[in-house]
Short mmCIF file of C-alpha atoms in Angstrom, two decimals:
data_model
loop_
_atom_site.label_atom_id
_atom_site.label_comp_id
_atom_site.label_asym_id
_atom_site.label_seq_id
_atom_site.Cartn_x
_atom_site.Cartn_y
_atom_site.Cartn_z
CA MET A 4 -19.11 -38.51 -87.44
CA SER A 5 -20.92 -36.58 -85.10
CA ARG A 6 -23.25 -38.09 -82.73
CA THR A 7 -26.26 -36.50 -81.12
CA ILE A 8 -27.16 -37.34 -77.58
CA LYS A 9 -30.65 -37.25 -76.97
CA LEU A 10 -31.67 -35.63 -73.44
CA THR A 11 -34.53 -37.17 -71.65
CA ARG A 12 -36.01 -36.33 -68.41
CA ARG A 13 -34.44 -39.55 -66.87
CA ARG A 14 -30.96 -38.67 -68.25
CA VAL A 15 -30.92 -35.28 -66.73
CA LEU A 16 -32.18 -36.45 -63.15
CA ALA A 17 -29.54 -39.23 -63.40
CA SER A 18 -26.69 -36.71 -64.06
CA LEU A 19 -27.93 -34.50 -61.13
CA LEU A 20 -27.81 -37.39 -58.94
CA VAL A 21 -24.41 -38.41 -60.03
CA ILE A 22 -22.91 -34.89 -59.46
CA SER A 23 -24.75 -34.48 -55.88
CA LEU A 24 -23.45 -37.86 -54.92
CA ALA A 25 -19.63 -36.72 -55.89
CA ALA A 26 -20.14 -33.50 -54.05
CA ALA A 27 -21.48 -35.08 -50.88
CA GLY A 28 -18.54 -37.71 -51.15
CA ALA A 29 -16.12 -35.00 -51.41
CA GLY A 30 -17.45 -32.90 -48.48
CA ALA A 31 -17.56 -36.17 -46.18
CA GLY A 32 -13.89 -36.95 -47.04
CA THR A 33 -12.85 -33.71 -45.36
CA MET A 34 -14.89 -34.40 -42.12
CA ALA A 35 -13.42 -35.66 -39.04
CA TYR A 36 -14.70 -38.94 -37.65
CA PHE A 37 -13.47 -38.53 -34.00
CA SER A 38 -14.17 -35.36 -31.93
CA ASP A 39 -13.97 -34.58 -28.22
CA THR A 40 -15.18 -31.72 -26.56
CA GLU A 41 -14.05 -30.26 -22.89
CA GLN A 42 -15.38 -27.20 -21.00
CA SER A 43 -13.55 -24.60 -18.75
CA THR A 44 -15.85 -23.93 -15.91
CA ASP A 45 -15.55 -22.14 -12.57
CA ASN A 46 -13.10 -19.43 -13.70
CA THR A 47 -12.74 -16.69 -11.13
CA VAL A 48 -10.80 -13.53 -10.27
CA SER A 49 -10.41 -12.58 -6.62
CA ALA A 50 -8.99 -9.45 -5.55
CA GLY A 51 -6.36 -9.40 -2.64
CA THR A 52 -6.25 -7.30 0.70
CA LEU A 53 -4.07 -4.83 2.39
CA ASP A 54 -4.62 -4.71 6.07
CA LEU A 55 -2.56 -2.25 7.88
CA GLN A 56 -2.22 -2.94 11.54
CA LEU A 57 -0.63 -0.95 14.48
CA ASN A 58 0.38 -3.06 17.33
CA ASP A 59 -1.79 -5.90 16.37
CA GLY A 60 -5.02 -3.61 16.00
CA ASP A 61 -7.09 -1.63 13.71
CA SER A 62 -7.55 1.33 15.86
CA ASP A 63 -5.61 4.48 16.43
CA VAL A 64 -2.60 3.87 18.92
CA THR A 65 -1.06 6.39 21.46
CA LEU A 66 2.62 5.70 21.69
CA VAL A 67 3.95 8.73 24.04
CA GLU A 68 1.99 10.57 26.67
CA VAL A 69 4.50 12.34 28.95
CA THR A 70 3.89 15.30 31.40
CA GLU A 71 6.13 17.42 33.19
CA ALA A 72 8.98 16.47 31.14
CA ALA A 73 12.44 18.70 31.59
CA PRO A 74 15.44 19.07 29.45
CA GLY A 75 17.45 16.09 29.38
CA ASP A 76 14.33 13.71 29.75
CA SER A 77 14.05 10.80 27.17
CA GLY A 78 11.90 7.67 26.47
CA SER A 79 11.18 5.07 24.08
CA THR A 80 8.21 2.62 23.21
CA THR A 81 7.84 0.03 20.37
CA LEU A 82 5.55 0.12 17.68
CA ASN A 83 4.69 -3.01 15.48
CA VAL A 84 3.32 -2.34 11.88
CA SER A 85 2.06 -5.33 9.98
CA ASN A 86 0.49 -5.97 6.53
CA ASN A 87 -1.99 -8.61 7.57
CA GLY A 88 -3.24 -8.52 3.75
CA THR A 89 -2.45 -10.57 0.93
CA ILE A 90 -0.56 -8.52 -1.12
CA ASP A 91 2.64 -6.55 -0.83
CA GLY A 92 2.27 -2.81 0.33
CA THR A 93 4.29 0.53 0.44
CA LEU A 94 4.39 2.29 3.93
CA SER A 95 4.31 5.88 4.05
CA ILE A 96 4.43 8.28 7.26
CA ASP A 97 3.12 11.67 7.50
CA PHE A 98 3.91 13.59 10.68
CA ASP A 99 1.74 16.50 11.90
CA VAL A 100 3.09 18.63 14.69
CA SER A 101 1.04 20.96 16.77
CA SER A 102 2.05 22.83 20.04
CA ALA A 103 0.68 25.03 22.50
CA GLU A 104 2.45 27.97 24.07
CA ASN A 105 1.80 28.67 27.81
CA GLY A 106 2.18 32.52 27.30
CA ILE A 107 5.38 34.54 28.47
CA VAL A 108 5.64 34.00 32.21
CA GLU A 109 8.33 34.92 34.87
CA PRO A 110 10.70 32.07 33.67
CA GLU A 111 10.47 33.14 30.20
CA GLU A 112 10.80 37.01 30.11
CA GLY A 113 14.06 37.01 28.76
CA ALA A 114 13.36 34.45 26.33
CA ASP A 115 13.92 35.49 22.55
CA GLU A 116 10.58 34.48 21.12
CA THR A 117 7.50 35.33 19.13
CA PRO A 118 4.38 35.60 21.50
CA GLY A 119 2.24 32.63 20.52
CA ASP A 120 4.94 30.24 19.21
CA SER A 121 5.96 27.19 21.31
CA GLU A 122 9.89 26.51 21.62
CA LEU A 123 9.01 22.99 22.62
CA PRO A 124 9.03 21.21 18.94
CA GLU A 125 12.12 22.79 18.28
CA ASN A 126 13.74 21.36 21.50
CA LEU A 127 12.14 17.94 21.24
CA GLN A 128 13.68 15.17 19.02
CA VAL A 129 12.20 12.13 17.64
CA LYS A 130 13.95 8.86 16.33
CA LEU A 131 12.50 5.98 14.55
CA THR A 132 14.41 2.53 14.16
CA SER A 133 14.03 -0.86 13.10
CA ASP A 134 16.46 -3.76 12.55
CA ASP A 135 14.10 -4.75 9.29
CA ALA A 136 13.19 -1.41 7.73
CA PRO A 137 14.70 1.92 7.17
CA ASN A 138 15.18 4.40 10.02
CA VAL A 139 14.85 8.17 10.56
CA GLY A 140 17.61 9.28 12.74
CA TRP A 141 17.28 12.18 15.32
CA VAL A 142 14.92 14.93 13.88
CA ASN A 143 13.59 18.14 15.71
CA ALA A 144 9.82 17.59 15.86
CA SER A 145 9.47 20.86 14.15
CA ASP A 146 11.17 19.31 11.04
CA LEU A 147 9.19 15.98 10.98
CA GLY A 148 7.22 15.70 7.47
CA THR A 149 6.19 12.98 5.03
CA TYR A 150 8.00 10.17 4.44
CA SER A 151 6.77 8.51 1.17
CA GLU A 152 7.52 5.06 0.25
CA PHE A 153 9.32 4.79 3.42
CA ALA A 154 9.31 0.94 3.60
CA THR A 155 7.99 -2.22 1.72
CA LEU A 156 5.85 -4.80 3.77
CA GLU A 157 5.11 -7.95 2.14
CA ALA A 158 1.86 -9.89 2.56
CA GLY A 159 1.91 -10.91 6.06
CA GLU A 160 4.93 -9.15 7.35
CA GLU A 161 5.39 -7.32 10.55
CA VAL A 162 8.02 -4.87 11.32
CA GLU A 163 8.85 -3.66 15.00
CA TYR A 164 9.73 0.07 15.24
CA THR A 165 11.34 1.76 18.10
CA VAL A 166 10.16 5.20 18.58
CA GLU A 167 12.59 7.30 20.82
CA TRP A 168 12.12 10.84 22.09
CA ARG A 169 14.19 13.34 23.88
CA ILE A 170 14.16 16.96 24.89
CA VAL A 171 17.46 18.64 24.40
CA SER A 172 19.39 19.18 27.64
CA ASP A 173 19.95 23.00 26.72
CA ALA A 174 16.45 23.69 26.04
CA GLY A 175 16.25 26.11 28.97
CA ASN A 176 13.61 28.09 30.45
CA GLU A 177 11.85 28.93 27.09
CA ILE A 178 9.98 25.45 26.88
CA GLN A 179 8.58 25.59 30.46
CA SER A 180 4.88 24.68 30.45
CA ASP A 181 4.80 24.45 26.51
CA SER A 182 3.24 21.42 24.95
CA ALA A 183 3.70 19.51 21.78
CA THR A 184 1.58 16.75 19.93
CA VAL A 185 3.15 14.69 17.32
CA ASN A 186 0.57 12.79 15.12
CA ALA A 187 1.87 10.36 12.51
CA THR A 188 -0.53 8.91 9.61
CA ILE A 189 0.82 5.63 8.59
CA THR A 190 -0.65 4.51 5.17
CA LEU A 191 -0.03 1.12 3.30
CA ASP A 192 -0.44 1.48 -0.31
CA GLN A 193 -0.59 -1.47 -2.94
CA GLU A 194 3.11 -1.74 -4.20
CA THR A 195 3.32 -1.01 -7.98
CA ASP A 196 5.76 -2.40 -10.67
CA GLU A 197 6.45 1.11 -11.79
#
């Protein structure tokens, strides 16, 4: 026996209402009743610093200024190198040597030389030593060059170097009244992990 259901507006609306309530109930069952929200604020990134100082200052320093030196003369001075920054750095030293020839005069007339070239840098030796960092043994000033990645200075670290110089005792007349200037450019670069 087949039964026919008569659809009326009231039955259609009632059916839609039941379906809507069922869908709302199903959605409400998946929602959480408790919740908590926090914020992350004041997030900052601050760059560190490298601050190379020589003898506790930021200006150029003169370590050796000698006049009237003769074969066999020597001397020494101290250089404090510090990293007053907040990150570690690698120290490099680049030496630049220049000299002046006095011209060939009576005491030098027999010297085997090229006019205009000073013999003092070949007879002037330099040494750089430290108890806490790498050293440079006796080197003729004419052979000084670049020492890349010479030492590592941690943030706040200070290293004391002794800078020594000497004129070889057998230099002879060829260096009379010649002069030599040794400049050093000291650089501190950020230490890398490479």
